[in-house]
């Protein structure tokens, strides 16, 4: 991590205010980095039948929660002490919401890791089938989340809208995965147990995409003060 | 199990994340990096005074319409071409750093600058269509229509009753003692002070607490039935409880009066006013709905000031 300054953390006459906002921004990036890694590790644990990785993910979920709590405490403190206005207020609101979305993404990663633990004894061929579906969706979801958090940190609307719109790919993958699961089940109903787990995994990854999309939309709020949470993602371009 | 083909389909490539598993650490994780090119909010907005006031200077139902108002102290210009409508029965707050001209502008609205020999005001300031800068205007009735409350409470060294009765008496607003009593009662009631002073109306106004004295001054201004009340930092000498009382009073008074308030407290401006005007170096930089000014101002100078970056 660089110590790159941003406009929303610097320039206050009270320098300790700068330091507090900088800490908040750093928290967002650290938490974002951890959650993106959690998603990758959870999917790997599943596809590579790696018990250790799944344990790591479950253990580190505590760290994700700690970031959530620390960010909440810091925001409360800043609101009470500084009474932020203008872009400070918008940035704080957006980061608070983003942290909540990241925490939920962390929960989804843990869900996948637990399924990975449960599927350790599966036939390698079943696992392979898991791999392709989960691996691709996992990479896509983690990538979306990463770019959304970065866009938020950089207050980069264009990048944010790109990543919000890229969520459509993830949704398409999700639908495709479901269709494939259905066909597989028709030809081999005994796969019901593994198929159910795969549905949960793909659904978890699809949800992560939605959270990433939320985070991306907060960027528009930071920059323009416009609430676009319920604006159709396709129509986001018109907002900038 | 050969027929298992759950995921046998082509996936789109993830474009946004490198999938290099080897670089993923098992234990620690890397925080996402900060982009060195990160340029945030409003980087394209200039930080110079704009040619034209940003926001909405007009109002649907203006009591004051000010156009091209310049103020000079001798040959030094203090206010530059201010255009601003002040809405009827609304609270408008004027904010800005010391020396920005907000008090000077406020004092134009009832020609208080006339009391300063070297001050000269040009442009047009219309109160309900009548130009108050016209030399033919009598400032005594003008100041009854446009009352003023100052930073430091300044009751007359007279009884509480006399403080309020003075104005109506000199303006001939009461025919007899009964009417005068009624005006005093109503004014003290409206200023939220009656309950506290009704048993000691003959005691000196200067014996009241700071907050009570300020409300007495508000009662004194109300007593002559003004249309507008100008308040120049009315709470800066008061404690937070007395300040809250005045703010509550301002909320109530706006039903019947137009209030223009100059304040150094941005929180106060945010709490009490419907519109906010930001002054900077004698220019009116931005004026808009208060909600907009404090959450999403349009000009960088306003943003810098309200977020505590100005300096």
Short mmCIF file of N, CA and C in Angstrom, two decimals, chain A residues 67-201:
data_model
loop_
_atom_site.label_atom_id
_atom_site.label_comp_id
_atom_site.label_asym_id
_atom_site.label_seq_id
_atom_site.Cartn_x
_atom_site.Cartn_y
_atom_site.Cartn_z
N UNK A 67 -12.52 -5.57 11.28
CA UNK A 67 -12.46 -4.36 10.45
C UNK A 67 -13.81 -3.65 10.45
N UNK A 68 -14.87 -4.45 10.34
CA UNK A 68 -16.22 -3.90 10.31
C UNK A 68 -16.48 -3.08 11.58
N UNK A 69 -16.11 -3.68 12.71
CA UNK A 69 -16.35 -3.01 14.00
C UNK A 69 -15.48 -1.76 14.13
N UNK A 70 -14.21 -1.90 13.72
CA UNK A 70 -13.31 -0.75 13.85
C UNK A 70 -13.78 0.42 12.99
N UNK A 71 -14.24 0.10 11.77
CA UNK A 71 -14.72 1.16 10.88
C UNK A 71 -15.95 1.84 11.48
N UNK A 72 -16.84 1.03 12.02
CA UNK A 72 -18.07 1.57 12.62
C UNK A 72 -17.73 2.52 13.78
N UNK A 73 -16.79 2.08 14.63
CA UNK A 73 -16.40 2.91 15.78
C UNK A 73 -15.77 4.22 15.32
N UNK A 74 -14.92 4.11 14.30
CA UNK A 74 -14.24 5.30 13.80
C UNK A 74 -15.25 6.29 13.20
N UNK A 75 -16.21 5.76 12.45
CA UNK A 75 -17.22 6.63 11.83
C UNK A 75 -18.04 7.35 12.91
N UNK A 76 -18.43 6.58 13.92
CA UNK A 76 -19.22 7.16 15.01
C UNK A 76 -18.45 8.30 15.67
N UNK A 77 -17.18 8.04 15.90
CA UNK A 77 -16.31 9.01 16.53
C UNK A 77 -16.17 10.27 15.67
N UNK A 78 -15.95 10.07 14.36
CA UNK A 78 -15.79 11.22 13.46
C UNK A 78 -17.08 12.04 13.38
N UNK A 79 -18.22 11.34 13.29
CA UNK A 79 -19.51 12.05 13.21
C UNK A 79 -19.73 12.90 14.46
N UNK A 80 -19.45 12.31 15.62
CA UNK A 80 -19.69 13.02 16.88
C UNK A 80 -18.72 14.18 17.05
N UNK A 81 -17.47 13.95 16.68
CA UNK A 81 -16.45 14.93 16.98
C UNK A 81 -16.29 16.01 15.91
N UNK A 82 -16.45 15.63 14.66
CA UNK A 82 -16.12 16.57 13.57
C UNK A 82 -17.35 17.15 12.87
N UNK A 83 -18.50 16.55 13.06
CA UNK A 83 -19.70 16.97 12.32
C UNK A 83 -19.39 17.24 10.86
N UNK A 84 -19.01 16.19 10.15
CA UNK A 84 -18.56 16.36 8.76
C UNK A 84 -19.65 16.91 7.86
N UNK A 85 -19.21 17.66 6.86
CA UNK A 85 -20.15 18.22 5.88
C UNK A 85 -19.59 18.02 4.49
N UNK A 86 -20.43 18.32 3.49
CA UNK A 86 -19.98 18.29 2.10
C UNK A 86 -19.38 16.96 1.72
N UNK A 87 -18.26 17.01 1.02
CA UNK A 87 -17.70 15.76 0.49
C UNK A 87 -17.21 14.84 1.60
N UNK A 88 -16.81 15.41 2.74
CA UNK A 88 -16.40 14.56 3.85
C UNK A 88 -17.57 13.68 4.28
N UNK A 89 -18.73 14.32 4.40
CA UNK A 89 -19.93 13.60 4.81
C UNK A 89 -20.30 12.52 3.80
N UNK A 90 -20.23 12.89 2.52
CA UNK A 90 -20.60 11.92 1.49
C UNK A 90 -19.64 10.74 1.48
N UNK A 91 -18.33 11.04 1.63
CA UNK A 91 -17.34 9.97 1.62
C UNK A 91 -17.54 9.05 2.83
N UNK A 92 -17.80 9.64 3.98
CA UNK A 92 -17.98 8.83 5.19
C UNK A 92 -19.21 7.92 5.06
N UNK A 93 -20.30 8.51 4.54
CA UNK A 93 -21.52 7.70 4.32
C UNK A 93 -21.23 6.54 3.38
N UNK A 94 -20.54 6.86 2.29
CA UNK A 94 -20.27 5.84 1.27
C UNK A 94 -19.37 4.74 1.83
N UNK A 95 -18.34 5.14 2.57
CA UNK A 95 -17.42 4.12 3.11
C UNK A 95 -18.16 3.25 4.13
N UNK A 96 -19.01 3.88 4.96
CA UNK A 96 -19.77 3.11 5.94
C UNK A 96 -20.59 2.03 5.25
N UNK A 97 -21.26 2.43 4.18
CA UNK A 97 -22.08 1.45 3.46
C UNK A 97 -21.22 0.38 2.81
N UNK A 98 -20.08 0.82 2.24
CA UNK A 98 -19.20 -0.13 1.56
C UNK A 98 -18.67 -1.17 2.53
N UNK A 99 -18.36 -0.72 3.76
CA UNK A 99 -17.83 -1.65 4.76
C UNK A 99 -18.89 -2.71 5.08
N UNK A 100 -20.15 -2.30 5.16
CA UNK A 100 -21.23 -3.27 5.40
C UNK A 100 -21.29 -4.28 4.26
N UNK A 101 -21.18 -3.78 3.02
CA UNK A 101 -21.21 -4.71 1.88
C UNK A 101 -20.02 -5.66 1.92
N UNK A 102 -18.84 -5.13 2.30
CA UNK A 102 -17.65 -5.98 2.36
C UNK A 102 -17.83 -7.07 3.43
N UNK A 103 -18.43 -6.68 4.54
CA UNK A 103 -18.63 -7.65 5.62
C UNK A 103 -19.53 -8.79 5.14
N UNK A 104 -20.57 -8.43 4.38
CA UNK A 104 -21.47 -9.47 3.85
C UNK A 104 -20.73 -10.37 2.86
N UNK A 105 -19.84 -9.75 2.05
CA UNK A 105 -19.03 -10.55 1.11
C UNK A 105 -18.17 -11.54 1.89
N UNK A 106 -17.64 -11.06 3.03
CA UNK A 106 -16.83 -11.94 3.89
C UNK A 106 -17.65 -13.13 4.36
N UNK A 107 -18.90 -12.89 4.71
CA UNK A 107 -19.79 -13.98 5.13
C UNK A 107 -19.99 -15.00 4.02
N UNK A 108 -20.15 -14.47 2.79
CA UNK A 108 -20.35 -15.38 1.65
C UNK A 108 -19.11 -16.25 1.44
N UNK A 109 -17.92 -15.63 1.60
CA UNK A 109 -16.68 -16.39 1.43
C UNK A 109 -16.60 -17.50 2.46
N UNK A 110 -17.00 -17.19 3.68
CA UNK A 110 -16.95 -18.18 4.75
C UNK A 110 -17.92 -19.33 4.44
N UNK A 111 -19.07 -18.96 3.88
CA UNK A 111 -20.06 -19.97 3.50
C UNK A 111 -19.44 -20.95 2.51
N UNK A 112 -18.71 -20.40 1.52
CA UNK A 112 -18.07 -21.25 0.50
C UNK A 112 -17.01 -22.13 1.15
N UNK A 113 -16.24 -21.53 2.07
CA UNK A 113 -15.17 -22.29 2.73
C UNK A 113 -15.76 -23.47 3.52
N UNK A 114 -16.89 -23.27 4.13
CA UNK A 114 -17.51 -24.34 4.90
C UNK A 114 -17.99 -25.47 3.99
N UNK A 115 -18.49 -25.07 2.82
CA UNK A 115 -18.90 -26.09 1.85
C UNK A 115 -17.67 -26.86 1.37
N UNK A 116 -16.57 -26.13 1.18
CA UNK A 116 -15.33 -26.78 0.76
C UNK A 116 -14.93 -27.86 1.76
N UNK A 117 -15.08 -27.56 3.04
CA UNK A 117 -14.71 -28.51 4.10
C UNK A 117 -15.60 -29.76 4.02
N UNK A 118 -16.86 -29.53 3.68
CA UNK A 118 -17.83 -30.61 3.62
C UNK A 118 -17.60 -31.52 2.42
N UNK A 119 -17.03 -30.97 1.36
CA UNK A 119 -16.90 -31.71 0.10
C UNK A 119 -15.52 -32.33 -0.08
N UNK A 120 -14.72 -32.39 1.00
CA UNK A 120 -13.34 -32.87 0.88
C UNK A 120 -13.25 -34.31 0.38
N UNK A 121 -14.25 -35.12 0.72
CA UNK A 121 -14.16 -36.56 0.41
C UNK A 121 -14.78 -36.92 -0.94
N UNK A 122 -15.18 -35.91 -1.70
CA UNK A 122 -15.85 -36.20 -2.97
C UNK A 122 -14.93 -36.85 -3.99
N UNK A 123 -15.57 -37.51 -4.93
CA UNK A 123 -14.87 -38.07 -6.08
C UNK A 123 -14.15 -36.94 -6.83
N UNK A 124 -12.89 -37.14 -7.24
CA UNK A 124 -12.13 -36.08 -7.93
C UNK A 124 -12.87 -35.53 -9.16
N UNK A 125 -13.63 -36.38 -9.82
CA UNK A 125 -14.31 -35.90 -11.03
C UNK A 125 -15.41 -34.89 -10.70
N UNK A 126 -16.07 -35.17 -9.60
CA UNK A 126 -17.10 -34.23 -9.16
C UNK A 126 -16.45 -32.90 -8.83
N UNK A 127 -15.31 -33.00 -8.14
CA UNK A 127 -14.60 -31.79 -7.75
C UNK A 127 -14.18 -30.99 -8.97
N UNK A 128 -13.77 -31.71 -9.98
CA UNK A 128 -13.32 -31.03 -11.20
C UNK A 128 -14.47 -30.23 -11.82
N UNK A 129 -15.63 -30.86 -11.80
CA UNK A 129 -16.80 -30.17 -12.32
C UNK A 129 -17.10 -28.91 -11.51
N UNK A 130 -16.95 -29.06 -10.21
CA UNK A 130 -17.09 -27.90 -9.31
C UNK A 130 -16.13 -26.80 -9.73
N UNK A 131 -14.90 -27.24 -9.98
CA UNK A 131 -13.80 -26.30 -10.21
C UNK A 131 -14.13 -25.28 -11.27
N UNK A 132 -14.55 -25.78 -12.42
CA UNK A 132 -14.73 -24.86 -13.54
C UNK A 132 -15.79 -23.81 -13.21
N UNK A 133 -16.92 -24.30 -12.68
CA UNK A 133 -18.01 -23.36 -12.39
C UNK A 133 -17.59 -22.34 -11.33
N UNK A 134 -17.06 -22.86 -10.21
CA UNK A 134 -16.75 -21.97 -9.08
C UNK A 134 -15.55 -21.09 -9.37
N UNK A 135 -14.55 -21.68 -10.02
CA UNK A 135 -13.31 -20.96 -10.26
C UNK A 135 -13.56 -19.71 -11.10
N UNK A 136 -14.29 -19.90 -12.18
CA UNK A 136 -14.52 -18.76 -13.07
C UNK A 136 -15.39 -17.69 -12.41
N UNK A 137 -16.44 -18.15 -11.78
CA UNK A 137 -17.31 -17.17 -11.11
C UNK A 137 -16.58 -16.48 -9.97
N UNK A 138 -15.74 -17.25 -9.27
CA UNK A 138 -14.98 -16.70 -8.13
C UNK A 138 -14.04 -15.60 -8.59
N UNK A 139 -13.35 -15.88 -9.69
CA UNK A 139 -12.39 -14.89 -10.20
C UNK A 139 -13.12 -13.63 -10.63
N UNK A 140 -14.26 -13.85 -11.28
CA UNK A 140 -15.04 -12.71 -11.76
C UNK A 140 -15.55 -11.87 -10.57
N UNK A 141 -16.08 -12.56 -9.56
CA UNK A 141 -16.65 -11.86 -8.40
C UNK A 141 -15.57 -11.10 -7.64
N UNK A 142 -14.43 -11.77 -7.39
CA UNK A 142 -13.35 -11.12 -6.65
C UNK A 142 -12.83 -9.92 -7.43
N UNK A 143 -12.74 -10.08 -8.77
CA UNK A 143 -12.26 -8.99 -9.61
C UNK A 143 -13.19 -7.78 -9.56
N UNK A 144 -14.48 -8.07 -9.60
CA UNK A 144 -15.47 -6.99 -9.54
C UNK A 144 -15.35 -6.23 -8.23
N UNK A 145 -15.24 -7.01 -7.15
CA UNK A 145 -15.18 -6.40 -5.82
C UNK A 145 -13.93 -5.53 -5.70
N UNK A 146 -12.83 -6.07 -6.19
CA UNK A 146 -11.57 -5.33 -6.12
C UNK A 146 -11.68 -4.01 -6.87
N UNK A 147 -12.19 -4.06 -8.09
CA UNK A 147 -12.23 -2.82 -8.86
C UNK A 147 -13.25 -1.84 -8.27
N UNK A 148 -14.33 -2.37 -7.68
CA UNK A 148 -15.32 -1.47 -7.08
C UNK A 148 -14.72 -0.73 -5.88
N UNK A 149 -13.99 -1.47 -5.03
CA UNK A 149 -13.39 -0.83 -3.85
C UNK A 149 -12.33 0.18 -4.29
N UNK A 150 -11.55 -0.18 -5.29
CA UNK A 150 -10.54 0.76 -5.78
C UNK A 150 -11.19 2.01 -6.37
N UNK A 151 -12.28 1.79 -7.11
CA UNK A 151 -12.98 2.94 -7.69
C UNK A 151 -13.50 3.85 -6.59
N UNK A 152 -13.96 3.25 -5.50
CA UNK A 152 -14.46 4.04 -4.38
C UNK A 152 -13.33 4.85 -3.77
N UNK A 153 -12.20 4.18 -3.56
CA UNK A 153 -11.07 4.86 -2.95
C UNK A 153 -10.56 5.99 -3.82
N UNK A 154 -10.62 5.77 -5.12
CA UNK A 154 -10.11 6.80 -6.03
C UNK A 154 -11.19 7.78 -6.46
N UNK A 155 -12.43 7.54 -5.99
CA UNK A 155 -13.59 8.33 -6.42
C UNK A 155 -13.62 8.43 -7.95
N UNK A 156 -13.41 7.28 -8.58
CA UNK A 156 -13.34 7.22 -10.04
C UNK A 156 -14.68 6.71 -10.57
N UNK A 157 -15.51 7.65 -11.03
CA UNK A 157 -16.87 7.27 -11.46
C UNK A 157 -16.86 6.33 -12.66
N UNK A 158 -15.97 6.60 -13.60
CA UNK A 158 -15.97 5.78 -14.81
C UNK A 158 -15.65 4.33 -14.49
N UNK A 159 -14.61 4.16 -13.68
CA UNK A 159 -14.20 2.82 -13.29
C UNK A 159 -15.34 2.15 -12.51
N UNK A 160 -16.00 2.92 -11.66
CA UNK A 160 -17.08 2.39 -10.84
C UNK A 160 -18.21 1.88 -11.73
N UNK A 161 -18.58 2.69 -12.72
CA UNK A 161 -19.70 2.30 -13.57
C UNK A 161 -19.34 1.09 -14.41
N UNK A 162 -18.08 1.04 -14.85
CA UNK A 162 -17.63 -0.15 -15.59
C UNK A 162 -17.78 -1.40 -14.74
N UNK A 163 -17.36 -1.31 -13.47
CA UNK A 163 -17.43 -2.53 -12.67
C UNK A 163 -18.87 -2.86 -12.30
N UNK A 164 -19.72 -1.82 -12.09
CA UNK A 164 -21.12 -2.10 -11.80
C UNK A 164 -21.77 -2.81 -12.99
N UNK A 165 -21.41 -2.35 -14.19
CA UNK A 165 -22.03 -2.96 -15.37
C UNK A 165 -21.47 -4.34 -15.67
N UNK A 166 -20.22 -4.57 -15.24
CA UNK A 166 -19.62 -5.89 -15.47
C UNK A 166 -20.30 -6.97 -14.64
N UNK A 167 -21.06 -6.56 -13.64
CA UNK A 167 -21.79 -7.53 -12.82
C UNK A 167 -22.74 -8.36 -13.67
N UNK A 168 -23.17 -7.80 -14.81
CA UNK A 168 -24.06 -8.53 -15.71
C UNK A 168 -23.41 -9.83 -16.20
N UNK A 169 -22.08 -9.80 -16.41
CA UNK A 169 -21.38 -11.04 -16.82
C UNK A 169 -21.53 -12.10 -15.77
N UNK A 170 -21.35 -11.66 -14.50
CA UNK A 170 -21.42 -12.61 -13.40
C UNK A 170 -22.83 -13.21 -13.32
N UNK A 171 -23.82 -12.35 -13.51
CA UNK A 171 -25.20 -12.84 -13.48
C UNK A 171 -25.44 -13.87 -14.59
N UNK A 172 -24.86 -13.59 -15.77
CA UNK A 172 -25.02 -14.52 -16.89
C UNK A 172 -24.38 -15.87 -16.54
N UNK A 173 -23.19 -15.80 -15.93
CA UNK A 173 -22.50 -17.03 -15.53
C UNK A 173 -23.33 -17.81 -14.53
N UNK A 174 -23.95 -17.07 -13.65
CA UNK A 174 -24.76 -17.70 -12.60
C UNK A 174 -25.93 -18.47 -13.23
N UNK A 175 -26.60 -17.82 -14.17
CA UNK A 175 -27.74 -18.48 -14.83
C UNK A 175 -27.29 -19.71 -15.60
N UNK A 176 -26.15 -19.56 -16.25
CA UNK A 176 -25.60 -20.69 -17.02
C UNK A 176 -25.28 -21.84 -16.08
N UNK A 177 -24.67 -21.51 -14.95
CA UNK A 177 -24.30 -22.55 -13.98
C UNK A 177 -25.54 -23.29 -13.51
N UNK A 178 -26.59 -22.54 -13.23
CA UNK A 178 -27.84 -23.17 -12.76
C UNK A 178 -28.40 -24.12 -13.82
N UNK A 179 -28.37 -23.65 -15.07
CA UNK A 179 -28.89 -24.51 -16.15
C UNK A 179 -28.09 -25.80 -16.25
N UNK A 180 -26.77 -25.67 -16.12
CA UNK A 180 -25.93 -26.85 -16.21
C UNK A 180 -26.18 -27.81 -15.05
N UNK A 181 -26.42 -27.22 -13.88
CA UNK A 181 -26.72 -28.06 -12.73
C UNK A 181 -28.03 -28.82 -12.97
N UNK A 182 -29.01 -28.12 -13.50
CA UNK A 182 -30.29 -28.77 -13.81
C UNK A 182 -30.09 -29.94 -14.77
N UNK A 183 -29.35 -29.70 -15.87
CA UNK A 183 -29.16 -30.78 -16.84
C UNK A 183 -28.43 -31.95 -16.22
N UNK A 184 -27.41 -31.63 -15.40
CA UNK A 184 -26.64 -32.71 -14.78
C UNK A 184 -27.54 -33.54 -13.87
N UNK A 185 -28.43 -32.86 -13.19
CA UNK A 185 -29.32 -33.56 -12.25
C UNK A 185 -30.31 -34.45 -13.00
N UNK A 186 -30.76 -33.99 -14.16
CA UNK A 186 -31.72 -34.79 -14.93
C UNK A 186 -31.07 -36.11 -15.35
N UNK A 187 -29.80 -35.99 -15.78
CA UNK A 187 -29.16 -37.24 -16.22
C UNK A 187 -28.64 -38.06 -15.05
N UNK A 188 -28.38 -37.45 -13.91
CA UNK A 188 -27.87 -38.23 -12.79
C UNK A 188 -28.39 -37.69 -11.46
N UNK A 189 -29.62 -38.10 -11.10
CA UNK A 189 -30.25 -37.56 -9.89
C UNK A 189 -29.47 -37.85 -8.60
N UNK A 190 -28.56 -38.78 -8.64
CA UNK A 190 -27.81 -39.09 -7.40
C UNK A 190 -26.87 -37.94 -7.03
N UNK A 191 -26.69 -37.01 -7.94
CA UNK A 191 -25.79 -35.88 -7.66
C UNK A 191 -26.46 -34.78 -6.83
N UNK A 192 -27.66 -35.08 -6.38
CA UNK A 192 -28.45 -34.03 -5.73
C UNK A 192 -27.70 -33.30 -4.62
N UNK A 193 -26.94 -34.07 -3.82
CA UNK A 193 -26.28 -33.45 -2.67
C UNK A 193 -25.20 -32.45 -3.11
N UNK A 194 -24.36 -32.92 -4.03
CA UNK A 194 -23.29 -32.04 -4.50
C UNK A 194 -23.88 -30.86 -5.29
N UNK A 195 -24.94 -31.13 -6.01
CA UNK A 195 -25.55 -30.07 -6.81
C UNK A 195 -26.12 -28.97 -5.91
N UNK A 196 -26.72 -29.37 -4.81
CA UNK A 196 -27.27 -28.37 -3.87
C UNK A 196 -26.16 -27.46 -3.36
N UNK A 197 -25.03 -28.09 -3.00
CA UNK A 197 -23.91 -27.28 -2.52
C UNK A 197 -23.41 -26.33 -3.61
N UNK A 198 -23.37 -26.85 -4.82
CA UNK A 198 -22.88 -25.99 -5.90
C UNK A 198 -23.82 -24.80 -6.12
N UNK A 199 -25.12 -25.05 -5.95
CA UNK A 199 -26.08 -23.95 -6.08
C UNK A 199 -25.78 -22.88 -5.02
N UNK A 200 -25.51 -23.35 -3.80
CA UNK A 200 -25.22 -22.38 -2.73
C UNK A 200 -23.95 -21.59 -3.06
N UNK A 201 -22.93 -22.28 -3.56
CA UNK A 201 -21.67 -21.61 -3.88
C UNK A 201 -21.87 -20.57 -4.99
#
